[in-house]
Amino acid sequence: MQQIVYVDGSFVPAADAKVSVFDRGFLFADGIYEVSAVLDGKLIDNDSHLARLQRSVGEIALALPVTLQRIVDIQKELIARNDLTDGLVYLQVTRGAAIPRDFAFPKHPKPTLVMFASAKDIVNAASAKTGIGVVTVPDIRWARRDIKSVALLAQVLAKQAAAEAGCAEAWMIEDGKVTEGGSSSAFILTQDDVLVTRQNSSAILPGCTRKAVMKLAEERQLRVEERAFSVDEALAGKEAFITSASLFVQAVVTIDGRTVANGKPGPMTTRLREIYVEFARATAV
Ligand code: PDD
């Protein structure tokens, strides 16, 4: 089946989709993106992603070209047109094409909105059973990581370093502490059964899955602490895991080749993954 994508008002076969070479997303990474998961053809935690989208575009003074309701309609139409059961819907809005190339905003920007859907079996991913390895890299990103910017070169390099080491994710390190994963939030479970994840600030992206998992954990009387942690603390803990829309909850079983606990996904991570999947299915729209 031909993949159908959305570009600026039209649903077109992927091979026919076009964006100008003068698009500021292409020239300056002047744009914002979001990724929502899809289970059984329905969107997961989508309001949270759209709220973050609205905040991100606001932080760079970029006006969405369509309403949030229209975005939901396009997401649903992409799911339907691509016959998507499980996977992801990606959306990206940029400040559009402007000639000549000039750093400052164009006077009358015409934002570009691109969206596409892709299949992925998130629930039955093999790595959810085995857990994943991570490598650590210095966090070389800019100072506004709370904005979900399409400027992802640091993450591209981090995840390439991970891939070269046979790992699925990189944990980025700043001042001796983990900020987050290349495309995920980082958690550990201490020996005292406290879930620890870094507090939101401009140092990390406020993960939607992170937020949902924290709430689900607290509702079950688990202790959650929002603070920075080091790799040594992760290695001394009981469990470690990552969260994101594209993988939900997945155990981290090695860090730079050193095993976390017994090197297998721990019971808390496994349980939180089940609880998240239940929440996702129950609240899908
Ligand atoms: N990435 N931190 C970073 C740097 C991310 O890029 C992501 C998501 C997350 C997790 O956020 P959420 O739970 O809202 O997905 C944390 C998406 C999935 C991506 O880039 O593909």
Short mmCIF file of C-alpha atoms and ligand atoms in Angstrom, two decimals:
data_model
loop_
_atom_site.label_atom_id
_atom_site.label_comp_id
_atom_site.label_asym_id
_atom_site.label_seq_id
_atom_site.Cartn_x
_atom_site.Cartn_y
_atom_site.Cartn_z
CA MET A 1 0.00 0.00 0.00
CA GLN A 2 1.22 3.52 -0.87
CA GLN A 3 1.93 5.64 2.18
CA ILE A 4 -0.27 8.75 2.24
CA VAL A 5 1.15 11.84 3.94
CA TYR A 6 -0.23 15.28 4.69
CA VAL A 7 1.50 18.40 3.38
CA ASP A 8 -0.02 21.86 3.76
CA GLY A 9 -3.67 21.05 3.25
CA SER A 10 -3.37 17.99 1.01
CA PHE A 11 -3.21 14.24 1.48
CA VAL A 12 -0.77 12.92 -1.13
CA PRO A 13 1.25 9.75 -1.83
CA ALA A 14 4.62 10.05 -0.02
CA ALA A 15 6.49 10.03 -3.36
CA ASP A 16 4.58 13.14 -4.49
CA ALA A 17 4.93 15.13 -1.25
CA LYS A 18 7.07 18.26 -1.66
CA VAL A 19 8.43 21.02 0.55
CA SER A 20 10.43 23.99 -0.76
CA VAL A 21 14.25 23.97 -0.49
CA PHE A 22 13.77 27.45 1.04
CA ASP A 23 11.70 26.03 3.88
CA ARG A 24 13.09 27.40 7.14
CA GLY A 25 12.74 23.97 8.72
CA PHE A 26 15.25 22.70 6.17
CA LEU A 27 17.57 25.75 6.25
CA PHE A 28 17.50 26.72 9.94
CA ALA A 29 15.71 23.87 11.78
CA ASP A 30 13.18 26.62 12.50
CA GLY A 31 10.35 24.31 13.48
CA ILE A 32 8.67 22.13 16.08
CA TYR A 33 7.58 18.49 16.00
CA GLU A 34 5.48 16.03 17.95
CA VAL A 35 5.07 12.26 17.94
CA SER A 36 1.92 10.53 19.21
CA ALA A 37 1.51 6.77 19.55
CA VAL A 38 -1.36 4.83 17.98
CA LEU A 39 -2.85 1.61 19.38
CA ASP A 40 -5.78 -0.17 17.73
CA GLY A 41 -6.11 2.79 15.35
CA LYS A 42 -6.52 5.27 18.22
CA LEU A 43 -4.32 8.12 19.46
CA ILE A 44 -2.55 7.72 22.81
CA ASP A 45 -2.26 10.58 25.34
CA ASN A 46 -2.73 12.94 22.39
CA ASP A 47 -4.01 15.94 24.38
CA SER A 48 -0.74 15.97 26.28
CA HIS A 49 1.24 16.02 23.01
CA LEU A 50 -0.93 18.78 21.56
CA ALA A 51 -0.56 20.87 24.74
CA ARG A 52 3.22 20.52 24.45
CA LEU A 53 3.03 21.41 20.74
CA GLN A 54 1.15 24.58 21.58
CA ARG A 55 3.69 25.49 24.23
CA SER A 56 6.67 24.75 21.94
CA VAL A 57 5.36 26.87 19.05
CA GLY A 58 4.55 29.66 21.52
CA GLU A 59 8.13 29.64 22.80
CA ILE A 60 9.44 30.33 19.28
CA ALA A 61 6.62 32.73 18.30
CA LEU A 62 5.36 30.43 15.57
CA ALA A 63 1.62 30.43 14.86
CA LEU A 64 0.07 27.07 14.02
CA PRO A 65 -1.46 27.24 10.52
CA VAL A 66 -4.50 25.19 11.63
CA THR A 67 -6.43 24.66 14.87
CA LEU A 68 -5.58 21.84 17.29
CA GLN A 69 -8.93 20.27 16.43
CA ARG A 70 -7.96 20.27 12.74
CA ILE A 71 -4.65 18.60 13.68
CA VAL A 72 -6.58 15.83 15.44
CA ASP A 73 -8.79 15.43 12.35
CA ILE A 74 -5.69 15.13 10.13
CA GLN A 75 -4.09 12.63 12.54
CA LYS A 76 -7.24 10.51 12.36
CA GLU A 77 -7.49 10.78 8.61
CA LEU A 78 -3.85 9.66 8.27
CA ILE A 79 -4.57 6.67 10.50
CA ALA A 80 -7.60 5.78 8.35
CA ARG A 81 -6.00 6.42 4.94
CA ASN A 82 -2.92 4.38 5.86
CA ASP A 83 -4.92 1.64 7.54
CA LEU A 84 -2.76 2.05 10.63
CA THR A 85 -3.43 -0.21 13.60
CA ASP A 86 -0.36 0.31 15.80
CA GLY A 87 2.35 2.89 15.27
CA LEU A 88 3.05 6.59 15.40
CA VAL A 89 1.77 9.81 13.93
CA TYR A 90 4.49 12.41 13.36
CA LEU A 91 3.79 16.09 12.83
CA GLN A 92 6.13 18.95 12.08
CA VAL A 93 5.41 22.64 11.71
CA THR A 94 8.04 25.04 10.42
CA ARG A 95 8.12 28.79 9.79
CA GLY A 96 7.71 27.96 6.11
CA ALA A 97 9.55 28.91 2.94
CA ALA A 98 10.95 32.43 2.62
CA ILE A 99 13.21 33.97 -0.02
CA PRO A 100 15.86 35.29 0.29
CA ARG A 101 17.44 33.18 3.03
CA ASP A 102 17.42 35.43 6.09
CA PHE A 103 17.81 34.47 9.73
CA ALA A 104 15.20 36.84 11.17
CA PHE A 105 11.53 35.88 10.81
CA PRO A 106 9.88 36.70 7.48
CA LYS A 107 7.30 39.51 7.76
CA HIS A 108 4.44 37.27 6.69
CA PRO A 109 5.42 33.69 7.47
CA LYS A 110 3.43 30.88 5.87
CA PRO A 111 4.08 27.92 8.17
CA THR A 112 4.54 24.48 6.62
CA LEU A 113 2.64 21.62 8.27
CA VAL A 114 3.76 18.09 7.42
CA MET A 115 2.30 14.98 9.02
CA PHE A 116 2.70 11.26 8.41
CA ALA A 117 1.87 7.95 10.04
CA SER A 118 4.12 4.92 10.37
CA ALA A 119 3.48 1.38 11.58
CA LYS A 120 5.22 0.08 14.70
CA ASP A 121 4.27 -2.71 17.08
CA ILE A 122 5.05 -0.80 20.27
CA VAL A 123 3.33 -3.21 22.67
CA ASN A 124 5.05 -6.38 21.41
CA ALA A 125 8.50 -4.90 20.72
CA ALA A 126 11.20 -7.53 21.36
CA SER A 127 13.29 -4.95 23.27
CA ALA A 128 10.48 -4.59 25.80
CA LYS A 129 11.11 -8.21 26.87
CA THR A 130 14.91 -8.15 26.83
CA GLY A 131 15.51 -4.56 27.92
CA ILE A 132 17.94 -2.27 26.13
CA GLY A 133 21.52 -1.13 26.50
CA VAL A 134 22.42 2.55 26.65
CA VAL A 135 25.69 4.37 26.13
CA THR A 136 26.50 7.70 27.75
CA VAL A 137 27.52 10.77 25.77
CA PRO A 138 28.08 14.38 26.79
CA ASP A 139 24.90 16.44 26.43
CA ILE A 140 25.97 18.94 23.77
CA ARG A 141 22.47 20.31 23.03
CA TRP A 142 21.33 23.93 23.19
CA ALA A 143 19.97 25.54 26.35
CA ARG A 144 16.22 25.24 25.54
CA ARG A 145 15.66 21.49 25.50
CA ASP A 146 12.13 22.04 26.84
CA ILE A 147 11.17 23.12 23.31
CA LYS A 148 10.51 20.17 21.01
CA SER A 149 12.60 21.64 18.21
CA VAL A 150 13.42 19.81 14.98
CA ALA A 151 17.09 20.78 15.58
CA LEU A 152 18.13 17.25 16.54
CA LEU A 153 21.76 17.01 15.41
CA ALA A 154 23.06 16.37 18.93
CA GLN A 155 20.54 13.54 19.33
CA VAL A 156 21.41 12.16 15.89
CA LEU A 157 25.07 11.95 16.94
CA ALA A 158 24.16 10.54 20.37
CA LYS A 159 21.98 7.82 18.87
CA GLN A 160 24.56 7.03 16.20
CA ALA A 161 27.12 6.49 19.01
CA ALA A 162 24.57 4.18 20.65
CA ALA A 163 23.96 2.28 17.41
CA GLU A 164 27.70 1.82 16.85
CA ALA A 165 27.95 0.31 20.35
CA GLY A 166 25.03 -2.03 19.61
CA CYS A 167 22.76 -0.06 21.92
CA ALA A 168 19.26 1.29 21.40
CA GLU A 169 19.60 4.60 23.24
CA ALA A 170 22.10 7.13 24.53
CA TRP A 171 21.86 8.80 27.91
CA MET A 172 23.13 12.36 27.74
CA ILE A 173 25.28 13.59 30.61
CA GLU A 174 25.69 17.14 31.91
CA ASP A 175 27.63 18.10 35.05
CA GLY A 176 27.95 14.44 35.98
CA LYS A 177 24.19 13.80 35.88
CA VAL A 178 21.90 12.19 33.31
CA THR A 179 19.69 14.73 31.57
CA GLU A 180 17.64 12.31 29.45
CA GLY A 181 17.79 9.84 26.56
CA GLY A 182 18.36 10.87 22.95
CA SER A 183 14.62 10.53 22.38
CA SER A 184 13.30 9.41 25.76
CA SER A 185 13.04 10.33 29.44
CA ALA A 186 15.24 8.49 31.96
CA PHE A 187 14.17 6.88 35.25
CA ILE A 188 15.80 4.76 37.94
CA LEU A 189 14.42 2.77 40.88
CA THR A 190 16.62 3.10 43.96
CA GLN A 191 17.34 0.36 46.51
CA ASP A 192 14.72 2.09 48.73
CA ASP A 193 12.08 1.68 45.98
CA VAL A 194 11.98 5.35 45.06
CA LEU A 195 11.39 6.17 41.40
CA VAL A 196 13.73 8.97 40.39
CA THR A 197 13.50 11.07 37.24
CA ARG A 198 15.02 14.44 36.52
CA GLN A 199 12.83 17.47 37.29
CA ASN A 200 11.45 19.40 34.33
CA SER A 201 13.44 22.50 33.39
CA SER A 202 15.03 23.91 30.26
CA ALA A 203 17.59 21.04 30.56
CA ILE A 204 15.13 18.38 29.35
CA LEU A 205 12.03 17.86 27.25
CA PRO A 206 8.96 17.50 29.47
CA GLY A 207 8.06 13.97 28.36
CA CYS A 208 4.35 13.20 28.00
CA THR A 209 4.95 9.52 28.79
CA ARG A 210 7.14 10.52 31.75
CA LYS A 211 4.28 12.65 33.11
CA ALA A 212 1.70 9.88 32.67
CA VAL A 213 3.97 7.21 34.21
CA MET A 214 4.73 9.43 37.22
CA LYS A 215 1.00 10.01 37.79
CA LEU A 216 0.18 6.30 37.43
CA ALA A 217 2.99 5.42 39.86
CA GLU A 218 1.87 8.00 42.43
CA GLU A 219 -1.73 6.78 42.19
CA ARG A 220 -0.36 3.39 43.22
CA GLN A 221 1.39 4.88 46.26
CA LEU A 222 4.86 4.58 44.77
CA ARG A 223 7.36 7.20 45.88
CA VAL A 224 8.49 9.42 43.01
CA GLU A 225 11.32 11.94 43.35
CA GLU A 226 12.06 14.50 40.67
CA ARG A 227 15.79 15.16 40.77
CA ALA A 228 18.91 14.59 38.75
CA PHE A 229 20.77 11.26 39.15
CA SER A 230 24.20 10.01 38.07
CA VAL A 231 25.14 6.86 36.16
CA ASP A 232 26.75 5.50 39.36
CA GLU A 233 23.44 5.90 41.15
CA ALA A 234 21.64 4.13 38.29
CA LEU A 235 24.15 1.25 38.45
CA ALA A 236 23.72 1.02 42.24
CA GLY A 237 19.92 1.01 41.93
CA LYS A 238 17.42 -1.81 41.48
CA GLU A 239 16.13 -0.89 38.02
CA ALA A 240 16.43 1.69 35.26
CA PHE A 241 14.11 2.46 32.38
CA ILE A 242 13.20 4.94 29.70
CA THR A 243 9.84 6.30 28.56
CA SER A 244 8.60 7.82 25.31
CA ALA A 245 5.63 7.82 22.97
CA SER A 246 7.46 5.52 20.59
CA LEU A 247 8.38 2.80 23.12
CA PHE A 248 6.20 3.50 26.19
CA VAL A 249 8.29 2.02 29.06
CA GLN A 250 11.42 -0.04 28.39
CA ALA A 251 13.98 -1.41 30.81
CA VAL A 252 17.60 -0.26 30.62
CA VAL A 253 19.71 -3.32 31.42
CA THR A 254 23.21 -2.06 30.62
CA ILE A 255 24.87 1.35 30.78
CA ASP A 256 28.18 1.63 28.90
CA GLY A 257 28.37 -2.17 29.00
CA ARG A 258 27.90 -2.41 32.78
CA THR A 259 24.80 -4.28 33.91
CA VAL A 260 22.02 -2.70 35.93
CA ALA A 261 21.15 -5.15 38.75
CA ASN A 262 20.96 -8.65 37.20
CA GLY A 263 20.87 -7.36 33.61
CA LYS A 264 17.20 -8.25 33.13
CA PRO A 265 14.10 -6.03 33.09
CA GLY A 266 13.03 -5.61 36.71
CA PRO A 267 9.54 -6.26 38.13
CA MET A 268 8.74 -2.57 38.69
CA THR A 269 9.60 -1.64 35.10
CA THR A 270 7.58 -4.57 33.77
CA ARG A 271 4.62 -3.61 35.97
CA LEU A 272 4.79 0.09 35.03
CA ARG A 273 4.87 -0.90 31.37
CA GLU A 274 1.70 -3.01 31.82
CA ILE A 275 0.02 -0.21 33.74
CA TYR A 276 0.95 2.31 31.04
CA VAL A 277 -0.39 0.08 28.24
CA GLU A 278 -3.66 -0.35 30.21
CA PHE A 279 -3.90 3.44 30.66
CA ALA A 280 -3.09 3.99 26.98
CA ARG A 281 -5.80 1.64 25.77
CA ALA A 282 -8.34 2.95 28.27
CA THR A 283 -7.83 6.62 27.32
CA ALA A 284 -7.17 6.24 23.55
CA VAL A 285 -9.25 8.42 21.25
N1 PDD B 1 11.01 11.74 21.37
N2 PDD B 1 13.21 13.42 25.62
C1 PDD B 1 13.51 13.64 24.34
C2 PDD B 1 14.77 14.37 24.02
C3 PDD B 1 12.65 13.19 23.31
O1 PDD B 1 12.96 13.43 22.03
C4 PDD B 1 11.48 12.49 23.67
C5 PDD B 1 10.50 11.99 22.63
C6 PDD B 1 11.21 12.26 25.02
C7 PDD B 1 9.97 11.54 25.49
O2 PDD B 1 8.84 12.34 25.31
P1 PDD B 1 7.40 11.68 25.11
O3 PDD B 1 7.17 10.76 26.24
O4 PDD B 1 6.50 12.84 25.16
O5 PDD B 1 7.45 10.98 23.80
C8 PDD B 1 12.09 12.75 25.98
C9 PDD B 1 10.13 11.34 20.29
C10 PDD B 1 9.38 10.08 20.56
C11 PDD B 1 10.95 11.28 19.01
O6 PDD B 1 11.80 12.15 18.87
O7 PDD B 1 10.73 10.40 18.17
#
